[in-house]
Amino acid sequence: RHVLTQAPRSGAEPEAPKSAKVKLWDLEADVPKWAPRAVVPAKGPSPVTAAVLELKSARALRQLRNLLKSLCRKHGLKAQVRPLTFERWRFAAKWEEEEEEAAASASASSQTEAKKRKKAPLHPVLPQGAPQSKAAAAELALELRRQGLRMEDAEATAAALAKESARLAAEILKEAHRAASGRQL
């Protein structure tokens, strides 16, 4: 059995050097030799810019979740919105958007025609609203209807959420373009 004493160290062991711990997440600090190198694509934002854009995307997602909750509360939903309602809508809308983009590029008969069709870039996380198909919004409205909203209120909530998502995505893409052209965020 070991009994803890408050006696000073005997000196048999060398004292460990007192140094600050290196924070690998600090993108401004010098990287120690033993740390893995950051993977930075040749054409792309710096790690700091990428982190800032990622944080802005996360903030936009939080704003959209809160908007869904507040709109549902405003329209009279007494219970909490079910946990994965927002995520189901977001992933369905992104899938729909990307499928539409792939179909449009596949229908282009040649590379020159595809180059002429200068389409705005899609945000990787936030849905920007596919103009032809609205299946994700309809599914969200049905989901909100099952949770207790009237159908008109559910459709209005889905439309407002899609509109705000498109606005936030365009805002972040604009900032990404500004950063790519060399301006400060």
mmCIF file of C-alpha atoms in Angstrom:
data_model
loop_
_atom_site.group_PDB
_atom_site.id
_atom_site.type_symbol
_atom_site.label_atom_id
_atom_site.label_comp_id
_atom_site.label_asym_id
_atom_site.label_seq_id
_atom_site.Cartn_x
_atom_site.Cartn_y
_atom_site.Cartn_z
ATOM 1 C CA ARG A 1 0.000 0.000 0.000
ATOM 2 C CA HIS A 2 1.287 3.465 -0.935
ATOM 3 C CA VAL A 3 1.100 6.252 1.594
ATOM 4 C CA LEU A 4 1.155 9.764 0.163
ATOM 5 C CA THR A 5 3.689 12.029 1.819
ATOM 6 C CA GLN A 6 4.227 15.714 1.418
ATOM 7 C CA ALA A 7 8.014 15.306 1.369
ATOM 8 C CA PRO A 8 10.012 17.122 -1.319
ATOM 9 C CA ARG A 9 11.247 15.181 -4.328
ATOM 10 C CA SER A 10 14.364 13.152 -3.738
ATOM 11 C CA GLY A 11 16.139 14.365 -6.847
ATOM 12 C CA ALA A 12 16.478 10.891 -8.289
ATOM 13 C CA GLU A 13 14.295 11.857 -11.254
ATOM 14 C CA PRO A 14 15.170 14.794 -13.461
ATOM 15 C CA GLU A 15 12.613 17.554 -13.270
ATOM 16 C CA ALA A 16 10.477 17.843 -16.370
ATOM 17 C CA PRO A 17 10.952 21.066 -18.311
ATOM 18 C CA LYS A 18 8.112 23.506 -17.848
ATOM 19 C CA SER A 19 6.844 24.466 -21.268
ATOM 20 C CA ALA A 20 3.482 25.502 -22.569
ATOM 21 C CA LYS A 21 1.503 22.871 -24.378
ATOM 22 C CA VAL A 22 1.276 23.347 -28.113
ATOM 23 C CA LYS A 23 -2.237 23.928 -29.347
ATOM 24 C CA LEU A 24 -2.559 22.241 -32.730
ATOM 25 C CA TRP A 25 -5.826 24.034 -33.474
ATOM 26 C CA ASP A 26 -4.140 27.448 -33.284
ATOM 27 C CA LEU A 27 -3.736 28.203 -36.987
ATOM 28 C CA GLU A 28 -1.496 31.219 -36.366
ATOM 29 C CA ALA A 29 1.093 29.392 -34.236
ATOM 30 C CA ASP A 30 4.262 27.789 -35.560
ATOM 31 C CA VAL A 31 3.742 24.101 -36.233
ATOM 32 C CA PRO A 32 6.075 21.822 -34.242
ATOM 33 C CA LYS A 33 8.236 19.373 -36.209
ATOM 34 C CA TRP A 34 6.379 16.349 -34.905
ATOM 35 C CA ALA A 35 2.912 17.636 -35.907
ATOM 36 C CA PRO A 36 1.415 16.495 -39.206
ATOM 37 C CA ARG A 37 1.406 19.086 -41.937
ATOM 38 C CA ALA A 38 -1.892 20.697 -42.787
ATOM 39 C CA VAL A 39 -3.290 19.632 -46.113
ATOM 40 C CA VAL A 40 -3.847 22.794 -48.123
ATOM 41 C CA PRO A 41 -5.009 22.491 -51.706
ATOM 42 C CA ALA A 42 -3.016 24.398 -54.311
ATOM 43 C CA LYS A 43 -6.049 26.485 -55.236
ATOM 44 C CA GLY A 44 -7.997 27.237 -52.145
ATOM 45 C CA PRO A 45 -8.327 29.455 -49.151
ATOM 46 C CA SER A 46 -5.752 29.587 -46.427
ATOM 47 C CA PRO A 47 -6.494 27.451 -43.364
ATOM 48 C CA VAL A 48 -7.527 30.538 -41.400
ATOM 49 C CA THR A 49 -9.932 31.671 -44.124
ATOM 50 C CA ALA A 50 -11.352 28.161 -44.461
ATOM 51 C CA ALA A 51 -11.925 27.995 -40.699
ATOM 52 C CA VAL A 52 -13.675 31.381 -40.720
ATOM 53 C CA LEU A 53 -15.948 30.320 -43.594
ATOM 54 C CA GLU A 54 -16.695 27.037 -41.831
ATOM 55 C CA LEU A 55 -17.662 28.881 -38.650
ATOM 56 C CA LYS A 56 -19.932 31.185 -40.658
ATOM 57 C CA SER A 57 -21.619 28.139 -42.201
ATOM 58 C CA ALA A 58 -22.127 26.614 -38.748
ATOM 59 C CA ARG A 59 -23.606 29.897 -37.505
ATOM 60 C CA ALA A 60 -25.955 29.998 -40.505
ATOM 61 C CA LEU A 61 -27.132 26.448 -39.749
ATOM 62 C CA ARG A 62 -27.814 27.428 -36.135
ATOM 63 C CA GLN A 63 -29.767 30.487 -37.329
ATOM 64 C CA LEU A 64 -31.867 28.313 -39.635
ATOM 65 C CA ARG A 65 -32.616 25.811 -36.859
ATOM 66 C CA ASN A 66 -33.679 28.652 -34.575
ATOM 67 C CA LEU A 67 -35.771 30.180 -37.365
ATOM 68 C CA LEU A 68 -37.622 26.882 -37.849
ATOM 69 C CA LYS A 69 -38.328 26.663 -34.122
ATOM 70 C CA SER A 70 -39.500 30.266 -33.861
ATOM 71 C CA LEU A 71 -41.721 30.043 -36.961
ATOM 72 C CA CYS A 72 -43.328 26.879 -35.656
ATOM 73 C CA ARG A 73 -43.911 28.515 -32.276
ATOM 74 C CA LYS A 74 -45.318 31.621 -33.993
ATOM 75 C CA HIS A 75 -47.751 29.518 -36.023
ATOM 76 C CA GLY A 76 -49.028 27.753 -32.935
ATOM 77 C CA LEU A 77 -47.019 24.553 -32.542
ATOM 78 C CA LYS A 78 -47.203 23.816 -28.828
ATOM 79 C CA ALA A 79 -44.694 20.952 -28.746
ATOM 80 C CA GLN A 80 -41.022 21.174 -29.622
ATOM 81 C CA VAL A 81 -40.058 20.560 -33.246
ATOM 82 C CA ARG A 82 -38.888 16.959 -33.532
ATOM 83 C CA PRO A 83 -35.103 16.633 -33.349
ATOM 84 C CA LEU A 84 -34.211 15.630 -36.917
ATOM 85 C CA THR A 85 -36.844 17.645 -38.786
ATOM 86 C CA PHE A 86 -34.403 20.343 -39.823
ATOM 87 C CA GLU A 87 -31.668 17.901 -40.846
ATOM 88 C CA ARG A 88 -34.052 15.814 -42.967
ATOM 89 C CA TRP A 89 -35.157 18.953 -44.817
ATOM 90 C CA ARG A 90 -31.599 20.213 -45.270
ATOM 91 C CA PHE A 91 -30.184 16.969 -46.644
ATOM 92 C CA ALA A 92 -33.200 16.391 -48.899
ATOM 93 C CA ALA A 93 -32.937 19.928 -50.275
ATOM 94 C CA LYS A 94 -29.172 19.599 -50.885
ATOM 95 C CA TRP A 95 -29.659 16.223 -52.576
ATOM 96 C CA GLU A 96 -32.396 17.676 -54.760
ATOM 97 C CA GLU A 97 -30.236 20.661 -55.644
ATOM 98 C CA GLU A 98 -27.211 18.539 -56.549
ATOM 99 C CA GLU A 99 -29.310 16.093 -58.578
ATOM 100 C CA GLU A 100 -30.746 19.002 -60.532
ATOM 101 C CA GLU A 101 -27.248 20.375 -61.137
ATOM 102 C CA ALA A 102 -25.998 16.978 -62.314
ATOM 103 C CA ALA A 103 -28.968 16.561 -64.658
ATOM 104 C CA ALA A 104 -28.404 20.022 -66.117
ATOM 105 C CA SER A 105 -24.712 19.358 -66.728
ATOM 106 C CA ALA A 106 -25.463 15.919 -68.220
ATOM 107 C CA SER A 107 -27.963 17.434 -70.618
ATOM 108 C CA ALA A 108 -25.332 19.819 -71.954
ATOM 109 C CA SER A 109 -24.337 18.239 -75.280
ATOM 110 C CA SER A 110 -20.749 19.436 -75.322
ATOM 111 C CA GLN A 111 -18.057 20.896 -73.119
ATOM 112 C CA THR A 112 -18.334 24.302 -74.787
ATOM 113 C CA GLU A 113 -22.047 24.413 -74.065
ATOM 114 C CA ALA A 114 -21.349 23.502 -70.449
ATOM 115 C CA LYS A 115 -18.761 26.302 -70.222
ATOM 116 C CA LYS A 116 -21.243 28.808 -71.654
ATOM 117 C CA ARG A 117 -23.745 27.878 -68.992
ATOM 118 C CA LYS A 118 -22.070 29.799 -66.171
ATOM 119 C CA LYS A 119 -23.949 28.554 -63.169
ATOM 120 C CA ALA A 120 -23.425 30.106 -59.761
ATOM 121 C CA PRO A 121 -21.551 27.769 -57.406
ATOM 122 C CA LEU A 122 -23.530 25.821 -54.830
ATOM 123 C CA HIS A 123 -22.843 26.128 -51.147
ATOM 124 C CA PRO A 124 -21.628 22.750 -49.843
ATOM 125 C CA VAL A 125 -23.841 22.754 -46.740
ATOM 126 C CA LEU A 126 -26.736 25.194 -47.086
ATOM 127 C CA PRO A 127 -29.559 24.594 -49.567
ATOM 128 C CA GLN A 128 -30.024 27.455 -52.007
ATOM 129 C CA GLY A 129 -33.396 26.415 -53.339
ATOM 130 C CA ALA A 130 -33.837 24.391 -56.494
ATOM 131 C CA PRO A 131 -36.120 26.392 -58.803
ATOM 132 C CA GLN A 132 -37.888 23.537 -60.628
ATOM 133 C CA SER A 133 -38.488 21.009 -57.872
ATOM 134 C CA LYS A 134 -39.803 21.639 -54.409
ATOM 135 C CA ALA A 135 -40.019 18.097 -53.023
ATOM 136 C CA ALA A 136 -37.930 18.885 -49.937
ATOM 137 C CA ALA A 137 -40.130 21.854 -49.020
ATOM 138 C CA ALA A 138 -43.260 19.756 -49.542
ATOM 139 C CA GLU A 139 -41.838 17.003 -47.331
ATOM 140 C CA LEU A 140 -40.976 19.532 -44.626
ATOM 141 C CA ALA A 141 -44.508 20.916 -44.786
ATOM 142 C CA LEU A 142 -45.949 17.400 -44.423
ATOM 143 C CA GLU A 143 -43.620 16.693 -41.502
ATOM 144 C CA LEU A 144 -44.661 19.922 -39.764
ATOM 145 C CA ARG A 145 -48.312 19.059 -40.451
ATOM 146 C CA ARG A 146 -47.808 15.689 -38.726
ATOM 147 C CA GLN A 147 -46.280 17.537 -35.778
ATOM 148 C CA GLY A 148 -49.361 19.715 -35.343
ATOM 149 C CA LEU A 149 -49.245 22.759 -37.633
ATOM 150 C CA ARG A 150 -51.999 23.608 -40.086
ATOM 151 C CA MET A 151 -51.008 22.888 -43.694
ATOM 152 C CA GLU A 152 -51.011 26.579 -44.727
ATOM 153 C CA ASP A 153 -48.748 27.488 -41.813
ATOM 154 C CA ALA A 154 -46.481 24.519 -42.502
ATOM 155 C CA GLU A 155 -46.097 25.547 -46.163
ATOM 156 C CA ALA A 156 -45.401 29.154 -45.161
ATOM 157 C CA THR A 157 -42.776 27.960 -42.660
ATOM 158 C CA ALA A 158 -41.095 25.746 -45.267
ATOM 159 C CA ALA A 159 -41.048 28.600 -47.810
ATOM 160 C CA ALA A 160 -39.613 31.072 -45.290
ATOM 161 C CA LEU A 161 -36.941 28.571 -44.231
ATOM 162 C CA ALA A 162 -35.933 27.911 -47.860
ATOM 163 C CA LYS A 163 -35.788 31.637 -48.609
ATOM 164 C CA GLU A 164 -33.604 32.380 -45.580
ATOM 165 C CA SER A 165 -31.340 29.432 -46.383
ATOM 166 C CA ALA A 166 -30.827 30.733 -49.923
ATOM 167 C CA ARG A 167 -30.012 34.205 -48.572
ATOM 168 C CA LEU A 168 -27.483 32.911 -46.040
ATOM 169 C CA ALA A 169 -25.849 30.605 -48.612
ATOM 170 C CA ALA A 170 -25.493 33.461 -51.101
ATOM 171 C CA GLU A 171 -23.988 35.660 -48.379
ATOM 172 C CA ILE A 172 -21.377 33.044 -47.422
ATOM 173 C CA LEU A 173 -20.533 32.297 -51.072
ATOM 174 C CA LYS A 174 -20.034 36.022 -51.638
ATOM 175 C CA GLU A 175 -17.615 36.145 -48.701
ATOM 176 C CA ALA A 176 -15.788 33.070 -50.029
ATOM 177 C CA HIS A 177 -15.434 34.769 -53.408
ATOM 178 C CA ARG A 178 -14.127 37.900 -51.704
ATOM 179 C CA ALA A 179 -11.572 35.820 -49.798
ATOM 180 C CA ALA A 180 -10.528 33.988 -52.979
ATOM 181 C CA SER A 181 -9.894 37.304 -54.685
ATOM 182 C CA GLY A 182 -7.555 38.364 -51.891
ATOM 183 C CA ARG A 183 -9.745 40.582 -49.740
ATOM 184 C CA GLN A 184 -9.981 40.296 -45.987
ATOM 185 C CA LEU A 185 -13.081 38.685 -44.462
#
